Short mmCIF file of C-alpha atoms and ligand atoms in Angstrom, two decimals:
data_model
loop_
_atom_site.label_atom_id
_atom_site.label_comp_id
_atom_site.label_asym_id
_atom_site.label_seq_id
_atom_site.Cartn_x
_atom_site.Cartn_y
_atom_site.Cartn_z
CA UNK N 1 29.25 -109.15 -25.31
CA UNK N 2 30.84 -110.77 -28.10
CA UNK N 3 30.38 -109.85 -31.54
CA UNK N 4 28.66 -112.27 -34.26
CA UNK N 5 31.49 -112.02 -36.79
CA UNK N 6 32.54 -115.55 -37.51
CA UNK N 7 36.67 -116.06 -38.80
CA UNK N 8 37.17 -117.06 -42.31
CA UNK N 9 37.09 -120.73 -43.79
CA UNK N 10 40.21 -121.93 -45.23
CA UNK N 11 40.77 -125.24 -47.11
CA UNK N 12 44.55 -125.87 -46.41
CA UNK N 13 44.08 -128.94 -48.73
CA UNK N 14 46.12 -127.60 -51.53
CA UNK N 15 49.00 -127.11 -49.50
CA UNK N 16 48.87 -131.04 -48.36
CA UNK N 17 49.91 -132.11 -51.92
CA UNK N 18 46.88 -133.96 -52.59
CA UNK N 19 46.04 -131.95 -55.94
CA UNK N 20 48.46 -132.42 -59.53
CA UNK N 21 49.84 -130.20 -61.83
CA UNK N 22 47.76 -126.83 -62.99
CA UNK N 23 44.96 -127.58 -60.58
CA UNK N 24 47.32 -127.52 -58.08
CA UNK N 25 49.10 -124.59 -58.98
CA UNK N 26 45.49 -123.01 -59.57
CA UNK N 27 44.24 -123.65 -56.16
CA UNK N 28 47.36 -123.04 -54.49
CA UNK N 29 47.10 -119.49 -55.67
CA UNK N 30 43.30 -118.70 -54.82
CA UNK N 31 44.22 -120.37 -51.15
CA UNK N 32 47.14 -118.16 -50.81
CA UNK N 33 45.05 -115.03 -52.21
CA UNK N 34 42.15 -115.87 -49.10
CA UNK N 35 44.88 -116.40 -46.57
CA UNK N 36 46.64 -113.00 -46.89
CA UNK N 37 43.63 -111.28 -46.61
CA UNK N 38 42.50 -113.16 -43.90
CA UNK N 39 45.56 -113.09 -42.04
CA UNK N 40 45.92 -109.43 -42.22
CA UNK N 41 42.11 -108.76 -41.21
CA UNK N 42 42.22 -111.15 -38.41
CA UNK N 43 45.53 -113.44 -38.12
CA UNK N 44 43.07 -116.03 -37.05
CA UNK N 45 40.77 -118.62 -39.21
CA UNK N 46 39.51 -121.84 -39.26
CA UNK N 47 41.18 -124.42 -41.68
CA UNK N 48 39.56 -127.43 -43.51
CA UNK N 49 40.23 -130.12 -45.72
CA UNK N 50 43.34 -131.98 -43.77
CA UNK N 51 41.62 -135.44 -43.68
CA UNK N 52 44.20 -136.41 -45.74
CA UNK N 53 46.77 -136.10 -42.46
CA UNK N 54 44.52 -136.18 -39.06
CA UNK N 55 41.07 -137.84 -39.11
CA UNK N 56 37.50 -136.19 -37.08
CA UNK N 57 37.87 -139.62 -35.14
CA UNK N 58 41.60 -139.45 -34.31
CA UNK N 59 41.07 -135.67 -32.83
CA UNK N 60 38.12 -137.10 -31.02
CA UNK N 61 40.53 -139.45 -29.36
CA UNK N 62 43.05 -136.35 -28.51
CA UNK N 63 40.32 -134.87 -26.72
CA UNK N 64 38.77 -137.73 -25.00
CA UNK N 65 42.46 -138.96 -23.95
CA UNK N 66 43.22 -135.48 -22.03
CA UNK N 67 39.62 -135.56 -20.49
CA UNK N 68 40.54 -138.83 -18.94
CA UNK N 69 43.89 -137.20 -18.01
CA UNK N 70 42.66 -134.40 -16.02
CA UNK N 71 39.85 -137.01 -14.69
CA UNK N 72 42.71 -138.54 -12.92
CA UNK N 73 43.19 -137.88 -9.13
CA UNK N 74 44.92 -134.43 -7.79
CA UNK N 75 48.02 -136.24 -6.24
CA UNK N 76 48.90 -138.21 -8.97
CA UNK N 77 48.83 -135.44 -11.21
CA UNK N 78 50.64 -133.53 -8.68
CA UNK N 79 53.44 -136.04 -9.62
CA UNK N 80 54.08 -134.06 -12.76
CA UNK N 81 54.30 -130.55 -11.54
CA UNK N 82 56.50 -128.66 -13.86
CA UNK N 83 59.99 -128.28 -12.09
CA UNK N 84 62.22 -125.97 -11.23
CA UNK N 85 65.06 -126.25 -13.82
CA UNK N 86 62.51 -127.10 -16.28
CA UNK N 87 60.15 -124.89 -15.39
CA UNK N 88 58.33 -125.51 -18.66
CA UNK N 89 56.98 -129.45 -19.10
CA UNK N 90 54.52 -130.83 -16.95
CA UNK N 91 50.95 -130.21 -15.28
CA UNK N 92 50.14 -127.07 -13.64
CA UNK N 93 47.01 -127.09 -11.55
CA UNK N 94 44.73 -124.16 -11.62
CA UNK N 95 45.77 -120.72 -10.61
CA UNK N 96 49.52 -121.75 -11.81
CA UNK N 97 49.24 -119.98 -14.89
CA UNK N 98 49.68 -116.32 -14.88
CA UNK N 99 48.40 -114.52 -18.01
CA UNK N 100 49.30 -110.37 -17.73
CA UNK N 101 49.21 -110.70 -13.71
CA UNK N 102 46.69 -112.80 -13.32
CA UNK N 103 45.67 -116.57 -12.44
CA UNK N 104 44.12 -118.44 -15.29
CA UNK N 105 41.73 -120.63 -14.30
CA UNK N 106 42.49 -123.49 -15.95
CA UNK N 107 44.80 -126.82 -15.16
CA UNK N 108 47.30 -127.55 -17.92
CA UNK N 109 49.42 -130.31 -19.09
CA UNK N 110 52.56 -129.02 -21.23
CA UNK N 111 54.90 -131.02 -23.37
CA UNK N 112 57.97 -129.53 -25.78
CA UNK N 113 59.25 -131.26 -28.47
CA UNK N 114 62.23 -133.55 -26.41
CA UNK N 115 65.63 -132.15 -26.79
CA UNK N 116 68.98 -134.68 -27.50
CA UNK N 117 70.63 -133.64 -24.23
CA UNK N 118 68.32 -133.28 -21.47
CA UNK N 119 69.29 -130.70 -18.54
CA UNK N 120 66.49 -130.59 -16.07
CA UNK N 121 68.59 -127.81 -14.47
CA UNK N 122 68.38 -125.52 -17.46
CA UNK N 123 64.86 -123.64 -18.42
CA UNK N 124 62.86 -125.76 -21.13
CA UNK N 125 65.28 -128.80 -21.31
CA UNK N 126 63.93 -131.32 -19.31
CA UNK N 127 62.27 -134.36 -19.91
CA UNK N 128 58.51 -134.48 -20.67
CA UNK N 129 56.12 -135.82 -18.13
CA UNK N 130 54.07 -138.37 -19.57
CA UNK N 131 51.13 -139.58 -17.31
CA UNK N 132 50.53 -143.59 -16.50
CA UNK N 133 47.32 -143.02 -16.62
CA UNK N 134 45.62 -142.93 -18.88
CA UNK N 135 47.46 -145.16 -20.50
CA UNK N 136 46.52 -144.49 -24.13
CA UNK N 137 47.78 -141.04 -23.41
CA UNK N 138 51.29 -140.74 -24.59
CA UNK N 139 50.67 -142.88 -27.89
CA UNK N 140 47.50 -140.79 -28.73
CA UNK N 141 49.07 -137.46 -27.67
CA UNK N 142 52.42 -138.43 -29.38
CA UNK N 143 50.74 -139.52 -32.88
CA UNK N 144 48.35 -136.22 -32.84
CA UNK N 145 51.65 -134.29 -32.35
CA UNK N 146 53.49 -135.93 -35.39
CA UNK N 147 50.21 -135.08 -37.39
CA UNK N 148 49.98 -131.45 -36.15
CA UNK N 149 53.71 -130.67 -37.36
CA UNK N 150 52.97 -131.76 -40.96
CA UNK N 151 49.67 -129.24 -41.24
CA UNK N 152 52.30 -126.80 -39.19
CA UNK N 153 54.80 -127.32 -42.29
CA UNK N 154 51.88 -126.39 -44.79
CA UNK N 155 50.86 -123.57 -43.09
CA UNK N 156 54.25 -122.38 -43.39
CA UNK N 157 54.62 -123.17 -47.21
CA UNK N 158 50.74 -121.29 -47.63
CA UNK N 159 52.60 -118.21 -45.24
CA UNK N 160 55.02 -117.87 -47.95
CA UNK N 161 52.80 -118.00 -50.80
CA UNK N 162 50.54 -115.67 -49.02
CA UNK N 163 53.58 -113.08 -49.19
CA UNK N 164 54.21 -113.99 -52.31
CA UNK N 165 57.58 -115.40 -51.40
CA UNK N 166 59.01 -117.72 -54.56
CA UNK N 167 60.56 -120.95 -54.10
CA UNK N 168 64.09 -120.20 -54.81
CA UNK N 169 64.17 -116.70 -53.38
CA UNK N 170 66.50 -115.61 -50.40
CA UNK N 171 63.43 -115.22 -48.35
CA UNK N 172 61.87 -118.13 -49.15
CA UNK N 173 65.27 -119.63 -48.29
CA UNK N 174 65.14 -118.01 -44.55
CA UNK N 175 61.39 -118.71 -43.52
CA UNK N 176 62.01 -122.61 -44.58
CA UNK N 177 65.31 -122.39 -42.31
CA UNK N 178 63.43 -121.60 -39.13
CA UNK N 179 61.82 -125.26 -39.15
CA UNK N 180 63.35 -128.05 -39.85
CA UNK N 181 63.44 -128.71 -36.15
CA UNK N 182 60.49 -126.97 -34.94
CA UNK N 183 60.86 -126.74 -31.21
CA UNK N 184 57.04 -127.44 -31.23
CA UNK N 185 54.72 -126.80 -27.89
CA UNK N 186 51.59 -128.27 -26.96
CA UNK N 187 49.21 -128.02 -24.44
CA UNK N 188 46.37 -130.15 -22.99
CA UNK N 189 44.39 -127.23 -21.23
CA UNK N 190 41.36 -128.40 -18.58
CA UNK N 191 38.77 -125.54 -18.06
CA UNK N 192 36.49 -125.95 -15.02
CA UNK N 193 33.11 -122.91 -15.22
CA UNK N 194 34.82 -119.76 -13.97
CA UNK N 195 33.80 -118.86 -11.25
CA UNK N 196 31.67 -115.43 -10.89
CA UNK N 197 34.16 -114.46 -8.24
CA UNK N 198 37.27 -114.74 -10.13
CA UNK N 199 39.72 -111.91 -10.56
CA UNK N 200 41.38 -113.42 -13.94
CA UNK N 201 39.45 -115.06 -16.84
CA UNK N 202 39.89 -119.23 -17.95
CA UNK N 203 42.93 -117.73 -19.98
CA UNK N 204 44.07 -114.37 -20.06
CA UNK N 205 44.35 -112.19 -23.03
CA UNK N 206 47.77 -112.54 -25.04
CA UNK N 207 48.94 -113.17 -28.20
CA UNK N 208 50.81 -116.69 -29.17
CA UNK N 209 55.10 -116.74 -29.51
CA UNK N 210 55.63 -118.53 -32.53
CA UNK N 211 54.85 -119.31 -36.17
CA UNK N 212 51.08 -120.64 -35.93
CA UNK N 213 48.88 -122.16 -33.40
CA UNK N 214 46.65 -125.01 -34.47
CA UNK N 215 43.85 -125.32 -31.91
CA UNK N 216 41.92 -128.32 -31.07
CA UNK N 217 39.08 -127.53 -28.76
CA UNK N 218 35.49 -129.62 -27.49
CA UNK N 219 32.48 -128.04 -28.70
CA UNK N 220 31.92 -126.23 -25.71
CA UNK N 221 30.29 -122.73 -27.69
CA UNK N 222 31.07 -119.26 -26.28
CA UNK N 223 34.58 -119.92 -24.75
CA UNK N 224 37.57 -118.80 -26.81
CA UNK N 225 37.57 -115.12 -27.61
CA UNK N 226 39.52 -113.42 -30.54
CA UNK N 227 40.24 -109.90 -30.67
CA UNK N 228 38.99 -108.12 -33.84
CA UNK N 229 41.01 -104.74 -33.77
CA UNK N 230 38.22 -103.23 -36.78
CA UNK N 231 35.32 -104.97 -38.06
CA UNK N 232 35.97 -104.66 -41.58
CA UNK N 233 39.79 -105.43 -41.73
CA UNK N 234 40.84 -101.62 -42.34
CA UNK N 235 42.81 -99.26 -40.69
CA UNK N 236 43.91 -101.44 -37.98
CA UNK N 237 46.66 -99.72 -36.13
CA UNK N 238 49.50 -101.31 -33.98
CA UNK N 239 48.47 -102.77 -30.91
CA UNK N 240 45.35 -100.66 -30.47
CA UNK N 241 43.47 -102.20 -28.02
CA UNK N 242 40.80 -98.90 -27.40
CA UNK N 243 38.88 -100.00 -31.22
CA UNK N 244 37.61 -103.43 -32.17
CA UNK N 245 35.90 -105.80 -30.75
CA UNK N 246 35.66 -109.66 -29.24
CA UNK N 247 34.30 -112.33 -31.11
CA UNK N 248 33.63 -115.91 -30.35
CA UNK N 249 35.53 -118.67 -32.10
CA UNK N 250 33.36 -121.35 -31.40
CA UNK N 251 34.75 -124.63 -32.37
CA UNK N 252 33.45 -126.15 -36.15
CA UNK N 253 32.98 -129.64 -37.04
CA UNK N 254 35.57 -130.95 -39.40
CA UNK N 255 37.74 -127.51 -39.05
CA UNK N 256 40.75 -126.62 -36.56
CA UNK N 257 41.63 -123.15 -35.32
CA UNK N 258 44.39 -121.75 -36.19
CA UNK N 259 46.46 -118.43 -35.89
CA UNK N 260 49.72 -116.62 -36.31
CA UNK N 261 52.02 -115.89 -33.48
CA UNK N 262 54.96 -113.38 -32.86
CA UNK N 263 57.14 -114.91 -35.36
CA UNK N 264 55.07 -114.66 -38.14
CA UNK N 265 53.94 -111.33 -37.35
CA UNK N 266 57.97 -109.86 -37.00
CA UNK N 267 58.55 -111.80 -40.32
CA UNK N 268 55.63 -109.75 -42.11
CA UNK N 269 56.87 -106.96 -40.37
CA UNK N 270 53.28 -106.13 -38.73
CA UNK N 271 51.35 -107.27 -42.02
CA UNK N 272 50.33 -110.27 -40.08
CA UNK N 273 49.48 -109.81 -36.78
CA UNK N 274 49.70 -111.79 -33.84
CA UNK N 275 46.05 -111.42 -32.58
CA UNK N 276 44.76 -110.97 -29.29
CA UNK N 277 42.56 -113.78 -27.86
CA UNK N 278 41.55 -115.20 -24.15
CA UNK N 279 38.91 -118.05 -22.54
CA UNK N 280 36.26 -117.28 -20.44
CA UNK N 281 34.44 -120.26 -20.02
CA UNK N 282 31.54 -119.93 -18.08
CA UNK N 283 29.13 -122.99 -18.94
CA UNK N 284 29.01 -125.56 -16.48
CA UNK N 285 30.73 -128.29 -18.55
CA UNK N 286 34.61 -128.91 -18.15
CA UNK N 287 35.86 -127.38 -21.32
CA UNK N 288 39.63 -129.62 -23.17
CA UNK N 289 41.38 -127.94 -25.60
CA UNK N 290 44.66 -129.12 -26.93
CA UNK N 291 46.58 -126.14 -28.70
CA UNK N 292 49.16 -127.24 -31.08
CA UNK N 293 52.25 -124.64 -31.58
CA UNK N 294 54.13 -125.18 -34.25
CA UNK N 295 57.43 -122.96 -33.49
CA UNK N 296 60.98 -122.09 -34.83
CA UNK N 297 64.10 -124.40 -34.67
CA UNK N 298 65.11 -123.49 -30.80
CA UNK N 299 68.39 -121.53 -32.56
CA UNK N 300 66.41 -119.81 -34.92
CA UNK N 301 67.12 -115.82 -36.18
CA UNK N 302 64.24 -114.48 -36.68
CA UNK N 303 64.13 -111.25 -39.10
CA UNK N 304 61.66 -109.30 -41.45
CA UNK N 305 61.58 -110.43 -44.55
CA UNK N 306 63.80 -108.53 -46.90
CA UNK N 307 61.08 -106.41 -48.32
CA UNK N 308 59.67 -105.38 -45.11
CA UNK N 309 63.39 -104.87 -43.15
CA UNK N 310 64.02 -102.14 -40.90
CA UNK N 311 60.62 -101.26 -39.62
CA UNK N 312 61.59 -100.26 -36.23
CA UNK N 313 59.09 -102.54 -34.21
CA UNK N 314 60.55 -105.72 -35.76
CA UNK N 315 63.49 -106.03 -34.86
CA UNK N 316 65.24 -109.63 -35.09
CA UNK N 317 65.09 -112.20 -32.21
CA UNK N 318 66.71 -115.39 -31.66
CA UNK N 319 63.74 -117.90 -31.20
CA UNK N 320 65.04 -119.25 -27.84
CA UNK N 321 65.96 -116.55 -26.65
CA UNK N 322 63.22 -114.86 -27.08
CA UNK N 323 60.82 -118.01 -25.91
CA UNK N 324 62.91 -118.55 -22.88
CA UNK N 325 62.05 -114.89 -22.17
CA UNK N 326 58.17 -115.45 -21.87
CA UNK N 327 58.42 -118.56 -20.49
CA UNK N 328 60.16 -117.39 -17.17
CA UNK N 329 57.39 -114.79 -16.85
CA UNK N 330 54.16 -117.59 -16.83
CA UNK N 331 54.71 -119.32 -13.82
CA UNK N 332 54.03 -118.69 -10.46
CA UNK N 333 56.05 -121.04 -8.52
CA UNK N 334 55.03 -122.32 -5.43
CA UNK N 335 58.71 -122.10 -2.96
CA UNK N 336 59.20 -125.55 -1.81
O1 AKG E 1 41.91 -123.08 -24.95
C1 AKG E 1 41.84 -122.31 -25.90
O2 AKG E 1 40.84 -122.25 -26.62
C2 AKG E 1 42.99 -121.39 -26.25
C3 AKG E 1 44.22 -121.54 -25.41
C4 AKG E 1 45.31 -120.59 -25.81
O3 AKG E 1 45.07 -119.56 -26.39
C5 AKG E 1 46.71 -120.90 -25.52
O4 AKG E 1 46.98 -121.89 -24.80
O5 AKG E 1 47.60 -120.18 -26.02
FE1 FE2 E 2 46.90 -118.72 -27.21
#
């Protein structure tokens, strides 16, 4: 039974440069102040106050648009499988996913940001799949996408302030050189009610790759699950799954989910952490979400910052490398 903690509140405003001189500065700081502790109590929260980039009726549209999509016949979206080669952009009907062994119950559509030289033979480096139908789809999914990667950029400028990372400094330096290509990821997810019989859940516990995940999810209550490692944000120990406990983060009107991923947390060298969460949808509705992942440059290193260097559990990736990695593991591929 989850428990009735709710995530924090944060208005990412400040970071969208719509506030001047010392007010801005003022602000920045307080936001920055709430979002450290926040992300080391829970690495998850809601934010606010991005009206300024994305509009309640243009991620209305997002969702509406990947309804229709999965609305769509079987066959046709059968069209799109992901392919071997690929083996990362398309749709994947339900059972295709594996999360930790199991099927998630749950249909997906996935799109990368394109690359310049397509190779359908090599893993993530195909083209994306865009449906016919519906036919707003692309140009609705493709304009949410451009929107998503400017609140990605903020959250990345309000990670470093969080840390306490100057402009200027060597290590502000490094975390702005992991994105000016973000080899973003995004997902149109379909949940049908999960059935009682099911061995997995609607998505199987795990944690996200990359920098941060901005979530866009129907109000469907009681689906996504985060897990709290302690209550009260102390003495939370590596990868401790025995203490803590699931909460619900129900969707908010006028907010977006967000969280940090693996990137994040090897940059803060734990402080961070890449939190546990899973769906188990069990209303009778059809749940859409439409997670946004806002990721490293594809040829990204990836290191601890240089205050937090060395700790033995961090050690540096490559981003590719390291996505390519978890990516081979997901899918269960049907032989042809
Ligand atoms: O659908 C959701 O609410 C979350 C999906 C998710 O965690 C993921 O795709 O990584
Ligand atoms: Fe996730």
């Amino acid at each position: 039974m989850p428990h009735s903690i709710e995530l924090p509140i944060l208005d990412i405003s400040p970071f969208l440069g719509t506030a001047t001189g010392k007010e801005s500065q003022a602000l920045h700081t307080r936001a920055a102040k709430q979002l450290d502790h926040d992300l080391r109590s829970y690495g998850f929260a809601y934010i606010t106050g991005f009206e300024s980039v994305v509009k309640q009726e243009e991620l209305d549209e997002v969702l509406e648009a990947a309804r229709a999509f999965f609305a769509r016949p079987e066959d046709e979206k059968a069209r799109l499988k992901i392919r071997r080669g690929d083996g990362a952009r398309g749709w994947q009907k339900i059972g295709e996913n594996v999360t930790g062994g199991y099927a998630d119950w749950h249909e997906g559509w996935d799109c990368y940001k394109p690359v310049m030289k397509e190779d359908p033979s090599q893993l993530l480096h195909g083209p994306n799949q865009w449906p016919e139908e519906p036919a707003e789809f692309r140009r609705v999914l493709e304009k949410h996408f451009a929107k998503m990667e400017i609140l990605g950029h903020a959250l990345m400028d309000a990670t470093a302030l969080a840390l306490s990372i100057t402009e200027g400094s060597e290590d502000h330096d490094q975390l702005k050189s992991w994105v000016p290509d973000p080899f973003w990821v995004a997902r149109c997810i379909g949940y049908p009610p999960l059935p009682p019989d099911a061995k997995g859940v609607s998505c199987g516990a795990h944690k996200d790759y990359g920098n941060w995940t901005l979530l866009l999810a129907d109000p469907t209550p009681g689906a996504l699950q985060v897990f709290l490692r302690d209550p009260d944000g102390t003495n939370i120990g590596p990868d401790s799954q025995k203490r803590g406990v699931w909460i619900n983060a129900d969707p908010k009107p006028g907010c977006l989910v967000v969280n940090v991923g693996e990137m994040v947390e090897i940059y803060s060298a734990g402080l961070y952490k890449a939190t546990l969460h899973q769906v188990v949808h069990k209303s009778p509705t059809y749940r859409v979400s439409v997670p946004f992942f806002f990721e490293p440059n594809y040829d990204a290193a990836i290191s601890a910052e240089s205050a937090r260097e060395g700790r033995p559990q961090f050690k540096p990736v490559k981003y590719g490398d390291f996505l390519t990695a978890k990516v081979a593991k997901n899918f269960a591929f049907e032989e042809p």
